mmCIF file of N, CA and C in Angstrom:
data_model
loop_
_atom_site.group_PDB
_atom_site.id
_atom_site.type_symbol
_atom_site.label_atom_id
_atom_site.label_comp_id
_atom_site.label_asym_id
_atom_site.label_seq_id
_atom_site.Cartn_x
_atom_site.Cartn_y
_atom_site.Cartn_z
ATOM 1 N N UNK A 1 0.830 -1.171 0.000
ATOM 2 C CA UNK A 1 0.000 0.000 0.000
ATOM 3 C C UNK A 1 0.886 1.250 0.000
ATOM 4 N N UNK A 2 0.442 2.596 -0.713
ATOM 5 C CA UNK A 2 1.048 3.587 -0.526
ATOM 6 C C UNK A 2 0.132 4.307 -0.316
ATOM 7 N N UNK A 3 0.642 5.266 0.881
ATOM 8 C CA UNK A 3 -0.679 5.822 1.672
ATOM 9 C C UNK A 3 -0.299 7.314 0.537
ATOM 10 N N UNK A 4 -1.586 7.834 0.842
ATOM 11 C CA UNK A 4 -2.509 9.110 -0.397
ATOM 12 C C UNK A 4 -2.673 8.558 -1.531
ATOM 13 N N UNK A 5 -2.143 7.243 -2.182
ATOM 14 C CA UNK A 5 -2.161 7.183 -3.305
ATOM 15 C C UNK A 5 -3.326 6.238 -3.706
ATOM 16 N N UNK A 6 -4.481 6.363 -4.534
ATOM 17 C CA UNK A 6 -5.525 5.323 -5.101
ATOM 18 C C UNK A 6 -5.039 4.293 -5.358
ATOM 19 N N UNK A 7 -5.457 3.247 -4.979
ATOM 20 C CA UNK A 7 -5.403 1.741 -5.690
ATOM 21 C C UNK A 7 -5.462 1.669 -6.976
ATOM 22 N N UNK A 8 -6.269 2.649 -7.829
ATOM 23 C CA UNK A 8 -6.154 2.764 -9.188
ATOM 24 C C UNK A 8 -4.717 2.882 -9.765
ATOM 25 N N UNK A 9 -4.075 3.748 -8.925
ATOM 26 C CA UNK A 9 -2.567 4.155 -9.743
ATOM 27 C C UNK A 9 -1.591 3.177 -8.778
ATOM 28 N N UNK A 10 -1.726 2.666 -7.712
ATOM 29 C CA UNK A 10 -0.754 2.479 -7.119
ATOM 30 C C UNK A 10 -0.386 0.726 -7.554
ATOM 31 N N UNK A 11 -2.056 0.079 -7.571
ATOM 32 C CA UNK A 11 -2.331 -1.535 -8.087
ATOM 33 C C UNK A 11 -1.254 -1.510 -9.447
ATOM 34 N N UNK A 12 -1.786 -1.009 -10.317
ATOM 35 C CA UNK A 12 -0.739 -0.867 -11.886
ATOM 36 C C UNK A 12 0.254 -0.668 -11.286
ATOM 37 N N UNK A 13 0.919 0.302 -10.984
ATOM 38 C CA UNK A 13 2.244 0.493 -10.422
ATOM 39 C C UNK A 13 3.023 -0.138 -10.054
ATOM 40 N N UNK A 14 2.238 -1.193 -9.155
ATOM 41 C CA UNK A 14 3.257 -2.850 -8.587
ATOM 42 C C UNK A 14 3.845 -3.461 -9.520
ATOM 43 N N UNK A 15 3.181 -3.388 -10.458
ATOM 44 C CA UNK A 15 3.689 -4.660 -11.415
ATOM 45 C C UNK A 15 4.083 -3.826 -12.816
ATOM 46 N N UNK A 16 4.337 -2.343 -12.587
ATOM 47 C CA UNK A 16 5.301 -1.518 -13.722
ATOM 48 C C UNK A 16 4.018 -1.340 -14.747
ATOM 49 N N UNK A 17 2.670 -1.025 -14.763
ATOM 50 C CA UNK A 17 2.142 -0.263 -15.014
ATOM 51 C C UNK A 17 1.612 0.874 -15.416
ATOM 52 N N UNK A 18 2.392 2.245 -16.340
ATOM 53 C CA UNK A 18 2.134 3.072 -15.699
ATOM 54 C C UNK A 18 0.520 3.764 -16.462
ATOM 55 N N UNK A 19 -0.682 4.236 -15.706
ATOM 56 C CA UNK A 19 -1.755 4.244 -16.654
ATOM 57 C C UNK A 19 -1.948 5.171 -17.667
ATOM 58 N N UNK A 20 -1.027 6.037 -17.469
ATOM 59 C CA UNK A 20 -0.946 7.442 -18.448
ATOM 60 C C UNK A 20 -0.008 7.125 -19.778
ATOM 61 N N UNK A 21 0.652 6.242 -19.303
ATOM 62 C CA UNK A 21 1.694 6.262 -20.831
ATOM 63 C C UNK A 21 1.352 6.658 -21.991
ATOM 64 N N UNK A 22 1.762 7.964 -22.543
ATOM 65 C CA UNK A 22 1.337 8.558 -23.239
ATOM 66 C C UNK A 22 1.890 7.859 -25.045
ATOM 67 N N UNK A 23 2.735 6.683 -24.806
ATOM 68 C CA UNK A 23 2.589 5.919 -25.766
ATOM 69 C C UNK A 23 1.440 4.525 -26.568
ATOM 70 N N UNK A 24 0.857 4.735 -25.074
ATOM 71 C CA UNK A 24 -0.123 3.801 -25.393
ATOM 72 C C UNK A 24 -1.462 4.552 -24.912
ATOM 73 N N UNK A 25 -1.890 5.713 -24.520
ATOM 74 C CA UNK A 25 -3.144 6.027 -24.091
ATOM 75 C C UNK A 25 -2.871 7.537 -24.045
ATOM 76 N N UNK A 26 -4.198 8.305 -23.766
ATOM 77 C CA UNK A 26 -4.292 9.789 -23.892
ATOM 78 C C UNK A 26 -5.226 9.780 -22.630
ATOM 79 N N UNK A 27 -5.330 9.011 -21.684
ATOM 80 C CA UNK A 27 -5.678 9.496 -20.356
ATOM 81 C C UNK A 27 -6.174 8.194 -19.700
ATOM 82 N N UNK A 28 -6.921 8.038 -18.617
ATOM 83 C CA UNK A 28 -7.147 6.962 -17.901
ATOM 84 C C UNK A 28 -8.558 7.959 -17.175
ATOM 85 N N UNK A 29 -9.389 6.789 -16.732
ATOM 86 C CA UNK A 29 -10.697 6.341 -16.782
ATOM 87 C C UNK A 29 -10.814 5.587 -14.980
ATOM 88 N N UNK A 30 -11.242 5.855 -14.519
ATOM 89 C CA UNK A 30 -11.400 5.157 -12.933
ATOM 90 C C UNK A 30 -13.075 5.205 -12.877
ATOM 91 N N UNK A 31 -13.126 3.699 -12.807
ATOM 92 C CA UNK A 31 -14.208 3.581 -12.364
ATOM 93 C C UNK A 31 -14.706 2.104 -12.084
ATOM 94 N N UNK A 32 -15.854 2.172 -11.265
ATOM 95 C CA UNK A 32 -16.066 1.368 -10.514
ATOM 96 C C UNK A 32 -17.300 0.165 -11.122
ATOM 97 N N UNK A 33 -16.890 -1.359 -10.655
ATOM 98 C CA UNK A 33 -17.455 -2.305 -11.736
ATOM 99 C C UNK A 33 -18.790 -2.641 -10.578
ATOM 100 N N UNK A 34 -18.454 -2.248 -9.718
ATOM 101 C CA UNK A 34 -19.945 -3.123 -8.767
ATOM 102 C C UNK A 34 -20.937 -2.538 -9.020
ATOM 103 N N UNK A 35 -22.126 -3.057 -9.564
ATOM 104 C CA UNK A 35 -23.270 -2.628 -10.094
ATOM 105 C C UNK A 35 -24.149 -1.761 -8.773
ATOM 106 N N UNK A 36 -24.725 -1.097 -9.595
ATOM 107 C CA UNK A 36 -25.259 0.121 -9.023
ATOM 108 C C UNK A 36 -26.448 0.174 -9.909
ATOM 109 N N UNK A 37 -27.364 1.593 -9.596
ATOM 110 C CA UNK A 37 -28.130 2.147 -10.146
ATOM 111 C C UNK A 37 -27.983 2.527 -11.403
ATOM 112 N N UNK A 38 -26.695 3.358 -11.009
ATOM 113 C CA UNK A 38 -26.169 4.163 -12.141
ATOM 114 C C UNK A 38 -24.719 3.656 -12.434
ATOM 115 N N UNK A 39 -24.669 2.537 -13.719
ATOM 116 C CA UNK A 39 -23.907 2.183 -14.786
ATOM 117 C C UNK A 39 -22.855 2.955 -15.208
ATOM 118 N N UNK A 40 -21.505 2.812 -15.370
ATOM 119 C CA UNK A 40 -20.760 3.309 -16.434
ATOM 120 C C UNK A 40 -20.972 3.115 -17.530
ATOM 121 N N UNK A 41 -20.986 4.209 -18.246
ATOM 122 C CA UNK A 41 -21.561 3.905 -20.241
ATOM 123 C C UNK A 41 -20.646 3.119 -20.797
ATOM 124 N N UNK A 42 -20.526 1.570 -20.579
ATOM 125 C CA UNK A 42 -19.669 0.759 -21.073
ATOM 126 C C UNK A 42 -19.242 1.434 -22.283
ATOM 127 N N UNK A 43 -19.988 0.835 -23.191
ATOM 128 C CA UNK A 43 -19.933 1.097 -24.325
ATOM 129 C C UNK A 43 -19.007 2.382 -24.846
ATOM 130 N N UNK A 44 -19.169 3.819 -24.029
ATOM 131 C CA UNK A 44 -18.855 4.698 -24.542
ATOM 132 C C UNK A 44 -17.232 4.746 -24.009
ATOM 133 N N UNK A 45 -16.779 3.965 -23.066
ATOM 134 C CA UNK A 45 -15.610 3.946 -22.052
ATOM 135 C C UNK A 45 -14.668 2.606 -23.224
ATOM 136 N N UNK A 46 -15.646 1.412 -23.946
ATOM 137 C CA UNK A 46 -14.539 0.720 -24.887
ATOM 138 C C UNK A 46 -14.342 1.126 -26.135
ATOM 139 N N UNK A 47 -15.196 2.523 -26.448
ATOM 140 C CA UNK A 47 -14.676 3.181 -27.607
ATOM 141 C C UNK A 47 -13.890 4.185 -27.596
ATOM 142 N N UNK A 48 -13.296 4.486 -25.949
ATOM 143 C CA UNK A 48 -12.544 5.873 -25.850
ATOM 144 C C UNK A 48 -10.976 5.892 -25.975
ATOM 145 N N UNK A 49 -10.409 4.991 -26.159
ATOM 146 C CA UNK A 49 -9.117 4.446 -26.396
ATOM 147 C C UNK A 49 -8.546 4.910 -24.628
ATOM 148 N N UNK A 50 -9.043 5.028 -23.487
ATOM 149 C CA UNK A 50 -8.456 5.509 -22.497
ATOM 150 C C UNK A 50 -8.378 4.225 -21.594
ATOM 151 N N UNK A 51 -6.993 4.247 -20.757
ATOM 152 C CA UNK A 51 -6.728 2.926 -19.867
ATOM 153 C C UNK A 51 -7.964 2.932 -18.701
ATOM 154 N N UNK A 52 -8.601 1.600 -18.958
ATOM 155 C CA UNK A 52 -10.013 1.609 -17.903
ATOM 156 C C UNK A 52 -9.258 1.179 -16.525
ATOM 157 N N UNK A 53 -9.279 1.918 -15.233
ATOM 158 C CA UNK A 53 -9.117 1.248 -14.493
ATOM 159 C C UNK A 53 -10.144 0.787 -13.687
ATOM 160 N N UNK A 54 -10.679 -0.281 -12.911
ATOM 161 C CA UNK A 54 -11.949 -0.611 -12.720
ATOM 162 C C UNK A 54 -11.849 -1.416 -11.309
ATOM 163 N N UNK A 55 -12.537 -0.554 -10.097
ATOM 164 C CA UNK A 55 -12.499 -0.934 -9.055
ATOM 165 C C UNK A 55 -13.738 -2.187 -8.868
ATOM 166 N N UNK A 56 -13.588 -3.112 -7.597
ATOM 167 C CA UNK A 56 -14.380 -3.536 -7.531
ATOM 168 C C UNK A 56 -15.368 -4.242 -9.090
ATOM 169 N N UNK A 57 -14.220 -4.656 -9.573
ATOM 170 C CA UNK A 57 -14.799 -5.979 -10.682
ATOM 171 C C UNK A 57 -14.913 -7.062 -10.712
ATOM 172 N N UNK A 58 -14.034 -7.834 -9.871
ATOM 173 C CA UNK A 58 -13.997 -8.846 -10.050
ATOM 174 C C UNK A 58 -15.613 -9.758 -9.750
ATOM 175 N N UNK A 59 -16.416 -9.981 -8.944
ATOM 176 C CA UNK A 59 -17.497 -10.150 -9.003
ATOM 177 C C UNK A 59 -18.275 -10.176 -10.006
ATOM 178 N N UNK A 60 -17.952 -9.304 -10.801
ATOM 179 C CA UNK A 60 -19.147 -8.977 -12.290
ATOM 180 C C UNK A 60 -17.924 -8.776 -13.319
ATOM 181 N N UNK A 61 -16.637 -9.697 -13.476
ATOM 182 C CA UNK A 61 -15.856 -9.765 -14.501
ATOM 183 C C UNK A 61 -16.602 -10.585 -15.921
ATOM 184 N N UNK A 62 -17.554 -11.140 -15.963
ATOM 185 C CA UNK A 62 -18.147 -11.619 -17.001
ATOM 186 C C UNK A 62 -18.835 -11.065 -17.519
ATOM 187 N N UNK A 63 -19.881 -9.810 -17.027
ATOM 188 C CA UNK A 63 -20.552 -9.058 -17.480
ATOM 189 C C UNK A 63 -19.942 -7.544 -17.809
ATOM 190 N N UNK A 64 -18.496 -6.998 -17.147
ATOM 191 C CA UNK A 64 -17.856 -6.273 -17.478
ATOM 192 C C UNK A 64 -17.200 -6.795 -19.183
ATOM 193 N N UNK A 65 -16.826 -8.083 -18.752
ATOM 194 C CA UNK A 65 -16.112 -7.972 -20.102
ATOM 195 C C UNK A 65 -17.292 -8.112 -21.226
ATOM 196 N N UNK A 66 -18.398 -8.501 -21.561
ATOM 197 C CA UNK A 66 -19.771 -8.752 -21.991
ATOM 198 C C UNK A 66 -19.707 -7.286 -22.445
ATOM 199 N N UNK A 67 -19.911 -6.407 -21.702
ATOM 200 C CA UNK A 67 -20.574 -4.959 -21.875
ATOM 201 C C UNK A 67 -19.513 -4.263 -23.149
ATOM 202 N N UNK A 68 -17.956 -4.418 -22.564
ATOM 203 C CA UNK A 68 -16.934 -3.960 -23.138
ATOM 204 C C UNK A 68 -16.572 -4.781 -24.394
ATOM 205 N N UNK A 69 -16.681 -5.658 -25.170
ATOM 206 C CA UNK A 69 -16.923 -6.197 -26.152
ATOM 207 C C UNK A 69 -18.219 -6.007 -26.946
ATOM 208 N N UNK A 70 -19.150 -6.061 -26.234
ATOM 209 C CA UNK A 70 -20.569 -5.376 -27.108
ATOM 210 C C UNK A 70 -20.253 -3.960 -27.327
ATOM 211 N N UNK A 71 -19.533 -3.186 -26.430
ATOM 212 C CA UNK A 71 -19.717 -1.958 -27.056
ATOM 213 C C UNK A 71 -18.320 -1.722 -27.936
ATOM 214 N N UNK A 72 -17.738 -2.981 -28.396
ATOM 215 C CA UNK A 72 -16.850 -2.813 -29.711
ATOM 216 C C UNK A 72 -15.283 -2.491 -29.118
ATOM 217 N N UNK A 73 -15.230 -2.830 -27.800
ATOM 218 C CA UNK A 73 -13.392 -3.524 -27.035
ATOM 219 C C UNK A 73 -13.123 -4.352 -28.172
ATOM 220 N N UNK A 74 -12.003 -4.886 -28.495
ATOM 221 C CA UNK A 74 -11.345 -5.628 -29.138
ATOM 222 C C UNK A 74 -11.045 -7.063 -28.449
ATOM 223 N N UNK A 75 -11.355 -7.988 -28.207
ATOM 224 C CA UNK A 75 -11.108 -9.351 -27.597
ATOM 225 C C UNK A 75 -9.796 -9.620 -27.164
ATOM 226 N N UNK A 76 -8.610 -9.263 -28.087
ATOM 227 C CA UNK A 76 -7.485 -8.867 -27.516
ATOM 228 C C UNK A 76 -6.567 -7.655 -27.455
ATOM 229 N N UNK A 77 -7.607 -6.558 -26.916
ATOM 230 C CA UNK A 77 -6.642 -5.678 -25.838
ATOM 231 C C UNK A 77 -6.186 -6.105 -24.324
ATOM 232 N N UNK A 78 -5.499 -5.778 -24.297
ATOM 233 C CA UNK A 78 -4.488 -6.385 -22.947
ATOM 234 C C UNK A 78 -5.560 -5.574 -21.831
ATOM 235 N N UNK A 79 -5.471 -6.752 -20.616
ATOM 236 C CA UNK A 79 -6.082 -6.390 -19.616
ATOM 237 C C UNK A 79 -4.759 -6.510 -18.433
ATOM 238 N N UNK A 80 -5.390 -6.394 -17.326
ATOM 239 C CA UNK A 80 -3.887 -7.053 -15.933
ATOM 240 C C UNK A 80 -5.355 -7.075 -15.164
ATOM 241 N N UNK A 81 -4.979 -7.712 -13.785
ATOM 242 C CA UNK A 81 -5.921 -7.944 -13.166
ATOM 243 C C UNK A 81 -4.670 -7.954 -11.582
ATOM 244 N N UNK A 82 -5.085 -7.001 -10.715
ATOM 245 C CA UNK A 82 -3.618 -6.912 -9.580
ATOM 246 C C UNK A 82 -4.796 -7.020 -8.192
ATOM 247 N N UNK A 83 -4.192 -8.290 -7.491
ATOM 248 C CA UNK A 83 -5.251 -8.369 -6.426
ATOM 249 C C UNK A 83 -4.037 -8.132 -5.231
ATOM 250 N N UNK A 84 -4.668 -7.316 -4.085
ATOM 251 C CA UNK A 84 -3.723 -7.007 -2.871
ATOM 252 C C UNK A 84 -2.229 -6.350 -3.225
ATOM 253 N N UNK A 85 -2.513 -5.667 -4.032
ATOM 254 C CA UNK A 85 -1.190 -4.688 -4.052
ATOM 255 C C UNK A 85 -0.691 -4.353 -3.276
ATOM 256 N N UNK A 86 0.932 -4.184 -3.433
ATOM 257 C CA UNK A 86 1.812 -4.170 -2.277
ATOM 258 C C UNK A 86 1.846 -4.354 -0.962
ATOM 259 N N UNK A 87 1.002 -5.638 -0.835
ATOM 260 C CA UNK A 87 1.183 -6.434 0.506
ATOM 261 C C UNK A 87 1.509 -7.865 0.156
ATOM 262 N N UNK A 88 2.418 -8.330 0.865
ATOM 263 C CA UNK A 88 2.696 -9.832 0.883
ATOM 264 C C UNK A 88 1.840 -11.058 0.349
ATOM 265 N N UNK A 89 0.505 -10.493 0.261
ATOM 266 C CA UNK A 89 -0.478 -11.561 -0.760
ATOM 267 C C UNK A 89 -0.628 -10.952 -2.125
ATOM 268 N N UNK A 90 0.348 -10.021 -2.429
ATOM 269 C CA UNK A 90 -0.157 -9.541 -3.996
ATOM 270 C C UNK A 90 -0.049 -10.439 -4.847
ATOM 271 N N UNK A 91 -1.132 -10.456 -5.743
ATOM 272 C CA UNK A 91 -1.055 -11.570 -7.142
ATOM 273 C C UNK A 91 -1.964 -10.696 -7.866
ATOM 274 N N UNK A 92 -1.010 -11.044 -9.334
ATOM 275 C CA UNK A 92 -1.666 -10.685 -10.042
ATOM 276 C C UNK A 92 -1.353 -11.407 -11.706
ATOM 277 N N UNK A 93 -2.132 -10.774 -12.755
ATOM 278 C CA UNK A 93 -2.077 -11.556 -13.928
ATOM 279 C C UNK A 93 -2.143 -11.031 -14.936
ATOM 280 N N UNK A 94 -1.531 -10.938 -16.470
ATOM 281 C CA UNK A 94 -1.598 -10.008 -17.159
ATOM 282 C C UNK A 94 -2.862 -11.314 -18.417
ATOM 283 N N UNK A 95 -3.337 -10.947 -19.423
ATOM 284 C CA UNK A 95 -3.997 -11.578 -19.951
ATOM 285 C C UNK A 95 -4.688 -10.174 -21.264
ATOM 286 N N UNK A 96 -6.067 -10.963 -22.062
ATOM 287 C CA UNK A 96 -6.862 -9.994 -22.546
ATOM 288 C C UNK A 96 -8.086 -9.900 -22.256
ATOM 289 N N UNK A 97 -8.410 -8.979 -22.554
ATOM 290 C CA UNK A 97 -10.431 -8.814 -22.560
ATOM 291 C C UNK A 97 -10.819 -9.970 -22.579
ATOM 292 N N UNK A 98 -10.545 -11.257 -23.730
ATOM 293 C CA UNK A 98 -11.508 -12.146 -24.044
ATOM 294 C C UNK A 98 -11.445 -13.191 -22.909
ATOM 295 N N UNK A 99 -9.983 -12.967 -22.019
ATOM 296 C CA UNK A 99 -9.801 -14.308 -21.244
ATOM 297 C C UNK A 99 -9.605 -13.460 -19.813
ATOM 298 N N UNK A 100 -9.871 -12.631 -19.787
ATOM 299 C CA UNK A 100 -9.601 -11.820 -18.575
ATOM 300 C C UNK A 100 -10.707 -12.311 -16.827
ATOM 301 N N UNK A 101 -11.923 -12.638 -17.413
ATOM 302 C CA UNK A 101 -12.784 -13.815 -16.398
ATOM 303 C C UNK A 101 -12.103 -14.967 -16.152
ATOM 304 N N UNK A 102 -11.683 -15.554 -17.389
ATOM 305 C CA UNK A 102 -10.906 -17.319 -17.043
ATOM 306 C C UNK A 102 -9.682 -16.967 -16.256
ATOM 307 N N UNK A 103 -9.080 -15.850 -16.683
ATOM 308 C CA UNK A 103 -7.868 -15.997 -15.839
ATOM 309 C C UNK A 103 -7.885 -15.377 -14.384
ATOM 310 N N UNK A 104 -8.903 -14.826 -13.663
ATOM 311 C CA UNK A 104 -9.183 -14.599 -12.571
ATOM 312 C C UNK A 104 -9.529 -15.801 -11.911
ATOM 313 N N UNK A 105 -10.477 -16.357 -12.518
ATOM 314 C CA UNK A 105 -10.822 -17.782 -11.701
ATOM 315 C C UNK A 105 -9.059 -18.891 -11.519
ATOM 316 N N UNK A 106 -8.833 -18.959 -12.916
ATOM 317 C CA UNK A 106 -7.486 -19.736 -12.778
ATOM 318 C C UNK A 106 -6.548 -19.252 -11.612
ATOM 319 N N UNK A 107 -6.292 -17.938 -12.130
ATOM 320 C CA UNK A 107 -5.307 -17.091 -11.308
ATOM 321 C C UNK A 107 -5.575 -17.243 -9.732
ATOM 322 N N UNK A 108 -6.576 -17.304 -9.202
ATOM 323 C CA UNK A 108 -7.250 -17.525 -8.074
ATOM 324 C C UNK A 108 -7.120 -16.018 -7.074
ATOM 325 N N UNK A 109 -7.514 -15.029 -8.509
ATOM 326 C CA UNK A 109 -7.031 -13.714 -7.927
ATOM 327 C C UNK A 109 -8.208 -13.435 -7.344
ATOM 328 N N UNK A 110 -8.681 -13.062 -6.139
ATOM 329 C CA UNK A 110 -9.555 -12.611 -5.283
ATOM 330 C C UNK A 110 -9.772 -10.842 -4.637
ATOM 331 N N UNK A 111 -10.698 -10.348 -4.651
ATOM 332 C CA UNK A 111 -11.468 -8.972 -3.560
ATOM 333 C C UNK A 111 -10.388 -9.001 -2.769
ATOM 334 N N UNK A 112 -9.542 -7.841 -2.514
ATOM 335 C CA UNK A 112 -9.735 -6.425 -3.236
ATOM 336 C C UNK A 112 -9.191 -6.789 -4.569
ATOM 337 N N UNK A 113 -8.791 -6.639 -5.834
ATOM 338 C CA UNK A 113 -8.679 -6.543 -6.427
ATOM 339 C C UNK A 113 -9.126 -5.272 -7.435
ATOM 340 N N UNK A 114 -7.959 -4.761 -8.421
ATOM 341 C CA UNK A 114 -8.073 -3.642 -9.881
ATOM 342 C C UNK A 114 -7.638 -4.226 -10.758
ATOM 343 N N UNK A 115 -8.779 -4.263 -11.974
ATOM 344 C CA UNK A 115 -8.641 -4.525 -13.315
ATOM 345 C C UNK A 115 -7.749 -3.337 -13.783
ATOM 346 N N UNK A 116 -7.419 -3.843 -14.860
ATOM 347 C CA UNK A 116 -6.620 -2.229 -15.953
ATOM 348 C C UNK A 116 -6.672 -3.287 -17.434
ATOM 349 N N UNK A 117 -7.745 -2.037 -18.083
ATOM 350 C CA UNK A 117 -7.854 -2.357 -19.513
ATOM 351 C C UNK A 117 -6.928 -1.798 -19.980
ATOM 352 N N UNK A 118 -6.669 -1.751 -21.433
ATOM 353 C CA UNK A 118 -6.316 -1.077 -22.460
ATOM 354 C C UNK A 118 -4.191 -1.175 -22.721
ATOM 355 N N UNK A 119 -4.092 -0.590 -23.785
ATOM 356 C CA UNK A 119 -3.135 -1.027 -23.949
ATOM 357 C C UNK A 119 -1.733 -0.781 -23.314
ATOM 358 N N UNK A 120 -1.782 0.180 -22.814
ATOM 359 C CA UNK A 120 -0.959 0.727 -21.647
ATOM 360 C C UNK A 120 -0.534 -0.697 -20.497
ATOM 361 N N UNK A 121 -1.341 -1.271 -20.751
ATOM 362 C CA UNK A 121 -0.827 -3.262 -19.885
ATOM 363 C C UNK A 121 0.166 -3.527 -20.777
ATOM 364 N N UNK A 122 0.429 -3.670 -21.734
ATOM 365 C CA UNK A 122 2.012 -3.957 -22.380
ATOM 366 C C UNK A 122 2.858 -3.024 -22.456
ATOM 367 N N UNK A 123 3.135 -2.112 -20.957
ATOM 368 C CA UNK A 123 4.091 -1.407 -20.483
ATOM 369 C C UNK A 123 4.540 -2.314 -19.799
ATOM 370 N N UNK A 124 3.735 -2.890 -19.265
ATOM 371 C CA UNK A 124 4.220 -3.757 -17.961
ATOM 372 C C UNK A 124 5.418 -5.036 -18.336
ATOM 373 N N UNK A 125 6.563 -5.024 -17.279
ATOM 374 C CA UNK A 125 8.025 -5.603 -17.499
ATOM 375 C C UNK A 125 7.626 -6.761 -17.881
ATOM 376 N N UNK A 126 6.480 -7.455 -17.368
ATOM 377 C CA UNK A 126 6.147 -9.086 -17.647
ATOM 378 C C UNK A 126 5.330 -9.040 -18.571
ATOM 379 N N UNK A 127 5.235 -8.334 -19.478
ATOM 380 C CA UNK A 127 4.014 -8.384 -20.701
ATOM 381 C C UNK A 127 4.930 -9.705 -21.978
ATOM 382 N N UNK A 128 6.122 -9.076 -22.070
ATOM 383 C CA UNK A 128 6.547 -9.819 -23.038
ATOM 384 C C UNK A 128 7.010 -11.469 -22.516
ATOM 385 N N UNK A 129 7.094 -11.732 -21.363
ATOM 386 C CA UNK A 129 7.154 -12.762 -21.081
ATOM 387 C C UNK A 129 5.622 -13.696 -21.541
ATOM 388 N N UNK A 130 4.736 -12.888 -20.888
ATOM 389 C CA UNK A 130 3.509 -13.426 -20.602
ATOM 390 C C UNK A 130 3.019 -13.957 -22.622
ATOM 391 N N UNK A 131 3.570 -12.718 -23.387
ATOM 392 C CA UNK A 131 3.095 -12.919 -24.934
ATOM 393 C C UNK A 131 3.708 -14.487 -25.414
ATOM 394 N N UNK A 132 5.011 -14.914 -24.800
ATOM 395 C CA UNK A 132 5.485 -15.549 -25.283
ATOM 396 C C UNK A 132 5.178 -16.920 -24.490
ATOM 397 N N UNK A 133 4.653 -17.124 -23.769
ATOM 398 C CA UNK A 133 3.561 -17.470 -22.743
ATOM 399 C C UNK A 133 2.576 -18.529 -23.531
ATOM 400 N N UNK A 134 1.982 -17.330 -23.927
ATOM 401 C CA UNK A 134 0.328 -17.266 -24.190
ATOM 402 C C UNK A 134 0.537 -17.502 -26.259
ATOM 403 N N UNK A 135 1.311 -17.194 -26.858
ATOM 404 C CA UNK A 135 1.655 -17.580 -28.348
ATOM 405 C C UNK A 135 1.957 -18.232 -28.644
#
């Protein structure tokens, strides 16, 4: 944990993250996946090219990724999924949109947990491991 700092920026951060990289994104997006009244405009958030960071998803990771593919995400933009950041149980997993549910369950990544869409996840030091991985 780093105290003042959001879990949004600090979760990415563990694992070399950074959400602004202005090589891969033109801003970042915080927001929250536990259903409510009032919805984030999926749709309008997987057409904005901006890094989603997304509190409180894991619970509704099937219908997050559902929403963000219907509203025209790409199946493989890079996701990460960072549960317990910078404490001694941190785990986390890099993956895409399309497998980003399977690999939470696999991963056995659990609450608290932050998603991070978009392409700004292949900043991260273990991206190219993970490609060569997963290819």
């Amino acid at each position: 944990m780093i105290n003042g700092l959001t879990a949004g920026i600090a979760a990415p951060a563990a694992i070399g993250i950074p959400v602004t990289d202005r090589r891969y994104t033109h801003g970042v997006a915080l927001v929250t996946g536990h259903g409510s009244e009032r919805e984030p405009d999926w749709a309008a958030l997987a057409r904005s090219g901006l890094t989603l960071v997304i509190y409180m998803g894991v619970a509704r990771v099937h219908g997050l990724v559902d929403a963000l593919t219907a509203g025209g995400m790409p199946g493989d933009t890079p996701a990460a999924a960072i549960s317990a950041a910078h404490t001694p149980l941190q785990r986390q997993a890099l993956c895409t949109v399309a497998t980003l549910a399977e690999t939470i369950a696999t991963g056995q990544l659990a609450s608290p947990a932050i998603l991070v869409v978009g392409n700004v996840v292949q900043a991260a030091p273990m991206w190219a491991a993970h490609c060569r991985r997963s290819g």
